[in-house]
CSV table of C-alpha atoms and ligand atoms in Angstrom, one decimal:
chain,number,residue,atom,x,y,z
A,18,MET,CA,-66.1,-20.7,60.0
A,19,ALA,CA,-67.8,-17.3,60.8
A,20,LYS,CA,-67.2,-15.4,63.9
A,21,LEU,CA,-68.3,-12.3,65.7
A,22,ALA,CA,-66.4,-9.8,67.8
A,23,PHE,CA,-67.6,-6.6,69.5
A,24,TYR,CA,-65.5,-3.5,69.9
A,25,GLY,CA,-68.2,-1.1,71.2
A,26,GLY,CA,-71.8,-1.2,72.4
A,27,VAL,CA,-70.7,-3.7,75.0
A,28,ASP,CA,-72.5,-3.0,78.3
A,29,GLU,CA,-73.1,0.5,77.1
A,30,ILE,CA,-75.7,2.4,75.2
A,31,GLY,CA,-74.3,3.1,71.7
A,32,GLY,CA,-70.8,3.0,70.3
A,33,ASN,CA,-71.6,-0.2,68.3
A,34,LYS,CA,-68.7,-1.7,66.4
A,35,VAL,CA,-69.5,-5.2,65.4
A,36,LEU,CA,-66.9,-7.3,63.4
A,37,VAL,CA,-68.3,-10.1,61.3
A,38,GLU,CA,-65.7,-12.5,59.9
A,39,ASP,CA,-66.2,-15.3,57.4
A,40,LYS,CA,-63.1,-17.0,56.1
A,41,LYS,CA,-61.1,-14.1,54.5
A,42,THR,CA,-64.0,-11.5,54.6
A,43,ARG,CA,-64.2,-9.0,57.4
A,44,LEU,CA,-67.0,-6.5,57.8
A,45,PHE,CA,-67.7,-4.0,60.4
A,46,PHE,CA,-71.3,-3.0,61.3
A,47,ASP,CA,-71.5,0.5,62.7
A,48,PHE,CA,-68.6,2.5,63.9
A,49,GLY,CA,-70.0,4.8,66.5
A,50,GLN,CA,-69.2,6.5,69.7
A,51,ALA,CA,-70.9,5.6,73.0
A,52,PHE,CA,-72.6,8.3,75.0
A,53,ASN,CA,-70.2,8.0,77.9
A,54,PHE,CA,-67.2,7.6,75.6
A,55,GLY,CA,-63.9,8.8,77.1
A,56,THR,CA,-65.6,10.5,80.1
A,57,ASP,CA,-63.1,8.9,82.5
A,58,TYR,CA,-60.3,11.0,80.9
A,59,PHE,CA,-61.9,13.9,79.0
A,60,ALA,CA,-64.4,16.5,80.0
A,61,SER,CA,-65.6,19.7,78.3
A,62,TRP,CA,-62.5,21.5,76.9
A,63,LEU,CA,-60.2,18.8,78.0
A,64,ALA,CA,-60.6,16.8,74.7
A,65,PRO,CA,-58.5,14.5,72.5
A,66,ARG,CA,-56.3,16.6,70.2
A,67,ALA,CA,-57.2,16.3,66.5
A,68,LEU,CA,-53.5,16.8,65.6
A,69,ASN,CA,-52.5,13.7,67.5
A,70,GLY,CA,-54.9,11.5,65.5
A,71,LEU,CA,-55.6,8.3,67.3
A,72,GLY,CA,-52.7,8.9,69.7
A,73,ASP,CA,-54.8,10.4,72.5
A,74,TYR,CA,-57.4,7.6,72.1
A,75,PHE,CA,-54.9,4.7,72.1
A,76,ALA,CA,-53.3,6.2,75.2
A,77,PHE,CA,-56.3,5.2,77.2
A,78,GLY,CA,-57.4,2.2,75.2
A,79,LEU,CA,-60.5,4.0,73.9
A,80,LEU,CA,-60.4,2.6,70.4
A,81,PRO,CA,-59.4,-0.9,69.4
A,82,ARG,CA,-55.9,-1.4,68.0
A,83,ILE,CA,-56.7,-3.3,64.8
A,84,SER,CA,-54.4,-3.4,61.8
A,85,GLY,CA,-55.7,-2.5,58.4
A,86,LEU,CA,-58.6,-0.4,59.7
A,87,TYR,CA,-57.5,3.1,60.2
A,88,SER,CA,-56.1,5.8,57.9
A,89,LYS,CA,-52.4,6.5,57.6
A,90,GLU,CA,-52.9,10.1,58.9
A,91,GLN,CA,-54.7,9.0,62.0
A,92,LEU,CA,-52.1,6.4,62.9
A,93,ALA,CA,-49.1,8.8,62.3
A,94,SER,CA,-48.6,9.6,65.9
A,95,THR,CA,-49.2,6.1,67.3
A,96,ASP,CA,-47.1,3.0,67.5
A,97,LEU,CA,-49.6,1.0,65.4
A,98,ALA,CA,-48.0,0.6,61.9
A,99,TYR,CA,-50.2,1.5,58.9
A,100,THR,CA,-51.0,-1.4,56.7
A,101,GLU,CA,-53.2,-1.8,53.6
A,102,PRO,CA,-56.9,-2.3,54.5
A,103,GLN,CA,-57.8,-5.6,56.1
A,104,ILE,CA,-61.4,-4.8,56.5
A,105,ASP,CA,-63.6,-5.2,53.4
A,106,ALA,CA,-66.4,-2.7,54.2
A,107,VAL,CA,-68.1,-0.9,57.0
A,108,PHE,CA,-71.9,-0.9,57.0
A,109,LEU,CA,-73.8,1.8,58.9
A,110,SER,CA,-77.3,1.1,60.2
A,111,HIS,CA,-78.3,4.8,60.6
A,112,ALA,CA,-76.9,8.3,61.0
A,113,HIS,CA,-77.0,8.7,64.8
A,114,PHE,CA,-73.7,9.7,66.4
A,115,ASP,CA,-73.5,6.6,68.5
A,116,HIS,CA,-73.4,4.5,65.3
A,117,ILE,CA,-71.2,6.6,62.9
A,118,THR,CA,-68.9,9.1,64.7
A,119,HIS,CA,-65.7,7.0,64.6
A,120,VAL,CA,-66.0,6.6,60.8
A,121,GLN,CA,-63.7,9.6,60.7
A,122,PHE,CA,-60.7,7.4,61.7
A,123,LEU,CA,-61.2,4.8,59.0
A,124,ASP,CA,-58.9,4.2,56.1
A,125,PRO,CA,-60.6,6.1,53.2
A,126,GLU,CA,-59.9,3.0,51.0
A,127,ILE,CA,-62.4,1.0,53.1
A,128,PRO,CA,-65.9,1.4,51.5
A,129,VAL,CA,-68.7,2.7,53.7
A,130,CYS,CA,-72.1,1.3,52.9
A,131,LEU,CA,-75.1,3.2,54.1
A,132,GLY,CA,-78.7,4.2,53.3
A,133,VAL,CA,-79.5,6.9,50.7
A,134,GLY,CA,-81.1,9.1,53.4
A,135,ALA,CA,-78.4,8.4,55.9
A,136,LYS,CA,-75.8,9.8,53.5
A,137,LEU,CA,-77.9,13.0,53.1
A,138,LEU,CA,-78.1,13.3,56.9
A,139,MET,CA,-74.4,12.9,57.3
A,140,GLU,CA,-73.7,15.5,54.6
A,141,SER,CA,-76.0,17.9,56.1
A,142,MET,CA,-74.3,17.6,59.5
A,143,GLU,CA,-70.9,18.1,57.9
A,144,GLU,CA,-72.1,21.1,56.0
A,145,THR,CA,-73.8,22.9,58.9
A,146,SER,CA,-71.8,22.0,62.0
A,147,SER,CA,-68.2,22.7,62.7
A,148,PHE,CA,-67.6,19.5,64.8
A,149,CYS,CA,-68.9,16.9,62.4
A,150,ARG,CA,-66.3,15.5,60.1
A,151,TYR,CA,-66.6,12.0,58.8
A,152,GLY,CA,-63.8,12.0,56.2
A,153,GLU,CA,-63.8,11.0,52.6
A,154,HIS,CA,-64.7,7.4,51.9
A,155,LYS,CA,-65.8,5.3,49.0
A,156,CYS,CA,-69.5,5.3,49.5
A,157,HIS,CA,-72.0,2.6,48.5
A,158,LYS,CA,-75.6,3.8,49.0
A,159,PHE,CA,-78.3,1.3,49.5
A,160,ARG,CA,-82.1,0.9,50.0
A,161,THR,CA,-84.1,-2.0,51.2
A,162,GLY,CA,-83.9,-4.8,48.7
A,163,HIS,CA,-80.4,-3.8,47.5
A,164,GLU,CA,-78.3,-6.8,48.5
A,165,LYS,CA,-74.6,-6.2,48.7
A,166,LYS,CA,-72.2,-9.1,48.1
A,167,ILE,CA,-68.7,-8.6,49.6
A,168,ASP,CA,-66.5,-11.6,48.8
A,169,GLY,CA,-68.1,-14.5,50.6
A,170,ILE,CA,-70.7,-12.4,52.6
A,171,LYS,CA,-74.0,-11.2,51.3
A,172,VAL,CA,-75.6,-8.3,53.2
A,173,GLU,CA,-79.3,-7.5,53.0
A,174,PRO,CA,-80.3,-4.1,54.4
A,175,VAL,CA,-84.0,-3.9,55.5
A,176,HIS,CA,-85.6,-0.7,56.7
A,177,VAL,CA,-86.7,-0.3,60.3
A,178,ASP,CA,-88.6,2.4,62.2
A,179,HIS,CA,-86.3,4.5,64.4
A,180,SER,CA,-86.1,8.2,65.5
A,181,ILE,CA,-84.1,9.2,62.5
A,182,PRO,CA,-85.0,8.6,58.8
A,183,ALA,CA,-83.2,6.0,56.8
A,184,ALA,CA,-82.6,3.4,59.6
A,185,TYR,CA,-81.8,-0.2,58.7
A,186,GLY,CA,-81.3,-3.6,60.2
A,187,PHE,CA,-79.2,-6.1,58.4
A,188,ILE,CA,-79.4,-9.8,57.4
A,189,ILE,CA,-75.9,-11.0,57.0
A,190,HIS,CA,-75.6,-14.3,55.0
A,191,THR,CA,-72.4,-16.1,56.0
A,192,SER,CA,-71.1,-19.6,55.2
A,193,ALA,CA,-72.3,-20.6,58.7
A,194,GLY,CA,-75.8,-19.3,58.2
A,195,ALA,CA,-77.7,-15.9,58.5
A,196,ILE,CA,-76.8,-13.4,61.2
A,197,VAL,CA,-79.4,-10.7,62.0
A,198,TYR,CA,-78.3,-7.3,63.3
A,199,THR,CA,-81.2,-5.1,64.5
A,200,GLY,CA,-79.4,-1.7,64.5
A,201,ASP,CA,-81.8,0.5,66.6
A,202,LEU,CA,-85.5,0.0,66.1
A,203,ARG,CA,-89.0,0.5,67.6
A,204,MET,CA,-92.6,-0.7,67.2
A,205,HIS,CA,-94.4,2.4,68.5
A,206,GLY,CA,-93.4,4.9,65.8
A,207,PRO,CA,-95.3,6.1,62.8
A,208,ARG,CA,-93.6,3.5,60.5
A,209,LYS,CA,-94.2,0.3,62.6
A,210,ASP,CA,-94.7,-1.4,59.2
A,211,LEU,CA,-91.0,-1.0,58.4
A,212,THR,CA,-90.0,-2.8,61.5
A,213,GLU,CA,-92.5,-5.5,60.8
A,214,ASP,CA,-91.0,-6.0,57.3
A,215,PHE,CA,-87.6,-6.4,59.0
A,216,MET,CA,-89.0,-8.9,61.5
A,217,GLU,CA,-90.6,-11.0,58.7
A,218,GLN,CA,-87.5,-11.2,56.6
A,219,ALA,CA,-85.3,-11.9,59.7
A,220,LYS,CA,-87.6,-14.8,60.7
A,221,GLN,CA,-87.6,-16.2,57.1
A,222,CYS,CA,-83.9,-16.6,57.0
A,223,GLU,CA,-83.8,-18.8,60.2
A,224,PRO,CA,-80.9,-16.9,61.7
A,225,ILE,CA,-78.1,-18.7,63.6
A,226,ALA,CA,-77.5,-15.5,65.5
A,227,MET,CA,-79.2,-12.2,66.2
A,228,ILE,CA,-77.3,-9.1,67.5
A,229,CYS,CA,-80.1,-7.3,69.3
A,230,GLU,CA,-80.2,-3.8,70.6
A,231,GLY,CA,-81.4,-3.4,74.2
A,232,THR,CA,-81.5,0.2,75.1
A,233,ARG,CA,-84.8,-0.2,77.0
A,234,MET,CA,-84.1,-3.7,78.3
A,235,VAL,CA,-84.5,-2.4,81.9
A,236,GLU,CA,-86.0,-3.8,85.1
A,237,LYS,CA,-88.4,-1.0,85.3
A,238,GLU,CA,-88.9,2.1,83.2
A,239,THR,CA,-88.6,5.3,85.2
A,240,ARG,CA,-89.1,7.8,82.4
A,241,LYS,CA,-92.3,8.6,80.7
A,242,ASN,CA,-92.6,7.5,77.1
A,243,TYR,CA,-95.4,7.8,74.6
A,244,SER,CA,-96.0,6.6,71.1
A,245,GLU,CA,-95.4,9.1,68.3
A,246,ALA,CA,-99.2,9.3,67.8
A,247,GLN,CA,-99.7,10.2,71.5
A,248,VAL,CA,-97.0,12.9,71.3
A,249,LYS,CA,-98.9,14.4,68.4
A,250,ASP,CA,-102.3,14.1,70.1
A,251,LEU,CA,-101.1,15.5,73.4
A,252,SER,CA,-99.3,18.4,71.7
A,253,ASN,CA,-102.4,19.1,69.7
A,254,GLU,CA,-104.3,19.4,73.0
A,255,VAL,CA,-101.7,21.9,74.3
A,256,VAL,CA,-101.8,24.0,71.1
A,257,SER,CA,-105.5,23.9,70.5
A,258,SER,CA,-106.3,25.1,74.1
A,259,THR,CA,-104.2,28.2,74.2
A,260,ASP,CA,-103.8,31.5,72.4
A,261,LYS,CA,-100.3,31.8,73.7
A,262,MET,CA,-96.9,31.0,72.1
A,263,VAL,CA,-95.8,27.3,72.0
A,264,PHE,CA,-92.2,26.4,72.0
A,265,VAL,CA,-90.9,22.9,71.4
A,266,THR,CA,-87.5,21.3,71.9
A,267,ARG,CA,-86.8,18.0,70.1
A,268,TYR,CA,-83.8,16.0,68.7
A,269,SER,CA,-82.8,17.9,65.6
A,270,ARG,CA,-82.8,15.0,63.2
A,271,ASP,CA,-85.9,13.3,64.4
A,272,MET,CA,-88.0,14.1,61.3
A,273,ASP,CA,-91.0,12.1,62.6
A,274,ARG,CA,-91.2,14.5,65.5
A,275,PHE,CA,-90.7,17.5,63.2
A,276,ARG,CA,-93.7,16.2,61.2
A,277,SER,CA,-95.8,15.8,64.3
A,278,PHE,CA,-95.3,19.4,65.3
A,279,TYR,CA,-95.6,20.6,61.7
A,280,GLU,CA,-99.0,18.8,61.4
A,281,VAL,CA,-100.2,20.1,64.8
A,282,ALA,CA,-99.3,23.7,63.7
A,283,LYS,CA,-101.2,23.3,60.4
A,284,LYS,CA,-104.2,21.8,62.2
A,285,ASN,CA,-104.4,24.8,64.5
A,286,ASP,CA,-103.8,27.5,61.8
A,287,ARG,CA,-100.4,28.2,63.1
A,288,GLN,CA,-97.0,28.4,61.3
A,289,ILE,CA,-94.0,26.5,62.5
A,290,VAL,CA,-90.8,28.4,63.0
A,291,VAL,CA,-87.5,26.5,62.5
A,292,SER,CA,-83.8,27.3,62.6
A,293,PRO,CA,-81.8,27.8,59.4
A,294,LYS,CA,-80.2,24.4,60.3
A,295,THR,CA,-83.5,22.6,60.3
A,296,ALA,CA,-84.5,24.4,57.1
A,297,TYR,CA,-81.3,23.3,55.5
A,298,LEU,CA,-81.8,19.7,56.6
A,299,LEU,CA,-85.3,19.7,55.2
A,300,SER,CA,-84.2,21.0,51.8
A,301,LYS,CA,-81.4,18.4,51.8
A,302,LEU,CA,-83.8,15.6,52.6
A,303,LEU,CA,-86.1,16.6,49.7
A,304,SER,CA,-83.9,14.7,47.4
A,305,ASP,CA,-85.0,11.5,49.1
A,306,GLU,CA,-88.5,11.4,47.7
A,307,ARG,CA,-89.5,8.5,50.0
A,308,LEU,CA,-89.4,10.8,53.1
A,309,HIS,CA,-92.1,13.1,51.9
A,310,LEU,CA,-90.9,16.1,53.9
A,311,PRO,CA,-92.1,19.7,53.2
A,312,ASN,CA,-90.0,22.2,51.3
A,313,PRO,CA,-89.2,25.0,53.7
A,314,LEU,CA,-88.8,27.5,50.8
A,315,GLU,CA,-92.2,26.7,49.3
A,316,ASP,CA,-94.4,25.7,52.2
A,317,ASP,CA,-96.3,28.6,53.7
A,318,ALA,CA,-96.6,26.9,57.1
A,319,ILE,CA,-92.8,27.1,57.6
A,320,LEU,CA,-90.9,30.2,58.7
A,321,VAL,CA,-87.2,30.4,59.4
A,322,TYR,CA,-85.9,32.2,62.5
A,323,TYR,CA,-82.8,34.3,62.2
A,324,LYS,CA,-81.1,35.3,65.4
A,325,ARG,CA,-79.0,38.5,65.6
A,326,LYS,CA,-75.4,37.8,64.6
A,327,LYS,CA,-72.4,40.1,64.1
A,328,SER,CA,-73.9,43.5,62.9
A,329,GLY,CA,-77.1,42.7,64.7
A,330,GLN,CA,-78.9,44.1,61.7
A,331,PHE,CA,-79.9,40.8,60.0
A,332,ASP,CA,-77.5,41.6,57.2
A,333,GLU,CA,-76.9,38.7,54.7
A,334,LYS,CA,-73.2,38.9,55.4
A,335,ASP,CA,-73.7,38.1,59.1
A,336,TYR,CA,-74.7,34.5,58.3
A,337,TYR,CA,-72.9,31.4,56.9
A,338,ALA,CA,-73.4,30.8,53.2
A,339,TRP,CA,-75.6,27.8,53.9
A,340,GLU,CA,-77.9,29.8,56.2
A,341,ARG,CA,-78.6,32.5,53.6
A,342,ASP,CA,-80.7,30.4,51.3
A,343,PHE,CA,-83.8,30.8,53.5
A,344,MET,CA,-83.7,34.6,54.1
A,345,ASP,CA,-86.9,34.9,52.0
A,346,LYS,CA,-88.6,33.0,54.8
A,347,MET,CA,-86.9,35.0,57.6
A,348,VAL,CA,-88.6,36.0,60.8
A,349,THR,CA,-86.9,37.7,63.7
A,350,HIS,CA,-87.6,38.0,67.4
A,351,GLU,CA,-89.9,41.0,66.8
A,352,HIS,CA,-92.1,39.0,64.4
A,353,ILE,CA,-92.3,36.2,66.9
A,354,HIS,CA,-93.2,38.5,69.7
A,355,LYS,CA,-96.0,40.1,67.7
A,356,ASN,CA,-97.5,36.9,66.4
A,357,GLN,CA,-97.2,34.6,69.4
A,358,LYS,CA,-100.7,33.0,69.1
A,359,HIS,CA,-100.1,32.2,65.4
A,360,LEU,CA,-96.8,30.3,65.9
A,361,ILE,CA,-95.1,27.1,67.1
A,362,MET,CA,-91.4,27.6,67.5
A,363,ASP,CA,-88.6,25.0,67.5
A,364,LEU,CA,-86.2,26.2,70.1
A,365,ASP,CA,-83.2,24.3,71.1
A,366,PHE,CA,-81.9,24.5,74.7
A,367,TYR,CA,-78.6,26.1,73.5
A,368,GLN,CA,-80.7,28.9,71.8
A,369,PHE,CA,-82.6,29.8,74.9
A,370,THR,CA,-81.0,33.3,75.0
A,371,GLU,CA,-83.4,34.1,72.1
A,372,LEU,CA,-86.2,34.1,74.7
A,373,ILE,CA,-84.7,37.3,76.1
A,374,ASP,CA,-85.4,39.0,72.8
A,375,ILE,CA,-88.7,37.3,72.0
A,376,LYS,CA,-90.2,38.1,75.4
A,377,PRO,CA,-92.9,35.5,75.3
A,378,SER,CA,-96.1,36.4,77.3
A,379,PRO,CA,-96.5,34.8,80.7
A,380,GLY,CA,-98.5,31.6,80.4
A,381,SER,CA,-96.8,30.5,77.1
A,382,HIS,CA,-96.1,26.8,76.7
A,383,PHE,CA,-92.9,24.8,76.4
A,384,ILE,CA,-93.0,21.2,75.1
A,385,HIS,CA,-89.9,19.3,76.0
A,386,SER,CA,-90.0,16.5,73.4
A,387,MET,CA,-86.8,14.7,74.3
A,388,SER,CA,-85.8,12.1,76.9
A,389,GLU,CA,-86.3,13.0,80.5
A,390,PRO,CA,-82.9,13.5,82.2
A,391,PHE,CA,-80.9,10.4,83.1
A,392,SER,CA,-80.1,11.7,86.6
A,393,GLU,CA,-81.6,13.9,89.1
A,394,GLU,CA,-78.5,16.0,89.3
A,395,ASP,CA,-78.7,16.9,85.6
A,396,ILE,CA,-77.5,20.5,85.5
A,397,GLU,CA,-78.9,21.4,82.0
A,398,ASP,CA,-82.3,20.1,83.1
A,399,GLN,CA,-82.2,22.4,86.1
A,400,ILE,CA,-81.2,25.3,84.0
A,401,MET,CA,-83.9,24.6,81.5
A,402,HIS,CA,-86.5,24.6,84.3
A,403,ASN,CA,-85.0,27.9,85.6
A,404,TRP,CA,-85.6,29.5,82.2
A,405,THR,CA,-89.1,28.2,81.7
A,406,ASP,CA,-90.0,29.2,85.3
A,407,HIS,CA,-88.5,32.7,84.7
A,408,PHE,CA,-90.6,33.2,81.6
A,409,LYS,CA,-93.6,31.8,83.4
A,410,MET,CA,-94.1,29.1,80.8
A,411,HIS,CA,-96.1,25.9,81.3
A,412,PHE,CA,-93.8,22.9,80.9
A,413,HIS,CA,-94.9,19.7,79.2
A,414,GLN,CA,-92.8,16.5,78.9
A,415,LEU,CA,-94.0,14.7,75.7
A,416,HIS,CA,-91.6,12.2,74.1
A,417,ALA,CA,-91.6,9.0,72.1
A,418,SER,CA,-88.4,6.9,72.3
A,419,GLY,CA,-86.6,5.7,69.3
A,420,HIS,CA,-86.3,2.2,70.9
A,421,MET,CA,-88.5,-0.7,71.6
A,422,ASP,CA,-89.5,-1.3,75.2
A,423,ARG,CA,-88.8,-4.5,77.0
A,424,LYS,CA,-92.0,-6.2,76.0
A,425,HIS,CA,-91.5,-5.4,72.3
A,426,LEU,CA,-87.9,-6.7,72.5
A,427,GLU,CA,-89.1,-9.9,74.0
A,428,ASP,CA,-91.8,-10.2,71.2
A,429,LEU,CA,-89.1,-9.4,68.6
A,430,ILE,CA,-86.9,-12.2,69.8
A,431,SER,CA,-89.6,-14.8,70.1
A,432,TYR,CA,-90.9,-13.9,66.7
A,433,ILE,CA,-87.6,-14.2,64.9
A,434,GLN,CA,-86.4,-17.2,66.9
A,435,PRO,CA,-82.7,-16.9,66.4
A,436,LYS,CA,-80.5,-19.8,67.6
A,437,LYS,CA,-78.5,-17.3,69.7
A,438,VAL,CA,-79.0,-13.8,70.9
A,439,PHE,CA,-76.1,-11.4,71.4
A,440,PRO,CA,-77.3,-8.3,73.4
A,441,ILE,CA,-75.7,-5.0,72.3
A,442,HIS,CA,-76.3,-1.3,73.0
A,443,THR,CA,-77.6,-2.1,76.5
A,444,GLU,CA,-76.5,-1.8,80.1
A,445,ASN,CA,-78.5,-4.9,81.0
A,446,GLN,CA,-77.3,-7.9,79.0
A,447,GLU,CA,-78.3,-10.3,81.8
A,448,LEU,CA,-81.9,-9.2,81.7
A,449,PHE,CA,-82.2,-10.8,78.2
A,450,LYS,CA,-81.8,-14.2,79.9
A,451,GLU,CA,-85.0,-13.7,81.9
A,452,HIS,CA,-87.0,-14.1,78.7
A,453,CYS,CA,-84.9,-16.2,76.3
A,454,GLN,CA,-82.6,-19.2,76.8
A,455,ASN,CA,-80.0,-18.8,74.1
A,456,VAL,CA,-78.4,-15.5,75.2
A,457,GLN,CA,-74.7,-15.1,74.7
A,458,THR,CA,-73.6,-12.1,76.7
A,459,ILE,CA,-70.8,-10.3,75.0
A,460,GLU,CA,-67.3,-9.1,76.2
A,461,TYR,CA,-65.2,-6.5,74.6
A,462,ALA,CA,-63.0,-7.8,71.8
A,463,LYS,CA,-63.7,-11.5,72.5
A,464,GLU,CA,-64.3,-13.7,69.5
A,465,TYR,CA,-67.5,-15.7,69.2
A,466,PRO,CA,-67.3,-18.5,66.7
A,467,LEU,CA,-70.6,-19.4,65.0
B,8,LIG,ZN1,-80.1,5.4,67.0
């Protein structure tokens, strides 16, 4: 008999940890960290201590105490004894934090299966950021069409469209029948066709169960969302109607969004200025030929912004080794200031101090291409507006979500027609019942036989 259990993503956005068991085979799907993870006990610099491994997490029941899952090192300061792996593999749907972060705790003997591009994204994060460590694991990379048989379970990854490259849903063939896991997906992105492929294959296998994301399963949407095509068109309107500087803020690994702004820049005879981190990610992703991203070292439309560090003289030694590769494409605040009407600049909120050096002319534009704040008391949102007001910039909110809206979710379920629906990655499991009859709402760690 096959069964399901959920150790994350239950009544919360993200943090998915789905255990699929069939006879002796046990697989996890995703091993992420929810956005509100640990916030009852930790805040800012009050954080779990790395040296205590899982000890600080177990103290508050933040991670499941499952034998044969975690590494010896992580269990050293806990009372859960280390045993040989009892999980056969962990599959990752895509490289967003809320689906992969807790991979760092896994026993390195447990194979991690993930998309070719997802592996590149994770490597890039480890190489360019001090807080991303996923540990060493046996890795099996896949693409759509590569089935993976692990003991009695056959797993088929199928590409989907989401706000990060290399996102997949899975069709999991067990002895009880097929289980579909959506990962995160959308229908309003530039690669709607990928999601359609997934829907088609999922329907064909007549699933006995579907584990379905529900980020936007809400009573009423309060935040403004566009399609990716609309974001591009509206951004083009902003850029084409000004001779001032245009800044954009977006999620760093949303390459669809990068491409939108890159194309808008080219269309308007402007160059796009990116950070060394984005340049590094772009060059890393070149090795996945299916992504068709530009090479920052060869593409004349791309410039790389170096901020002042250490000596303040833009000396090579001031920068990390991985940052130095792009110094041939270097521009500084002075160049930006002098060429405002010829540029679009990627500027992350945490780099806003660069505005003090750049001195954008009043009337410049700022495109916030991320979710609107979740609460009205959002401090960072207030600070962002204080900065854009201070520099007399026009503010534009232009964003396309990585997730299906409610209508698309309902269409997805009625198209695939699974026997049962398990809502995950949502704060509104009950709302699924308004549209479909066979909803099994999920509880943390409870087993659901199929
Ligand atoms: Zn995601």
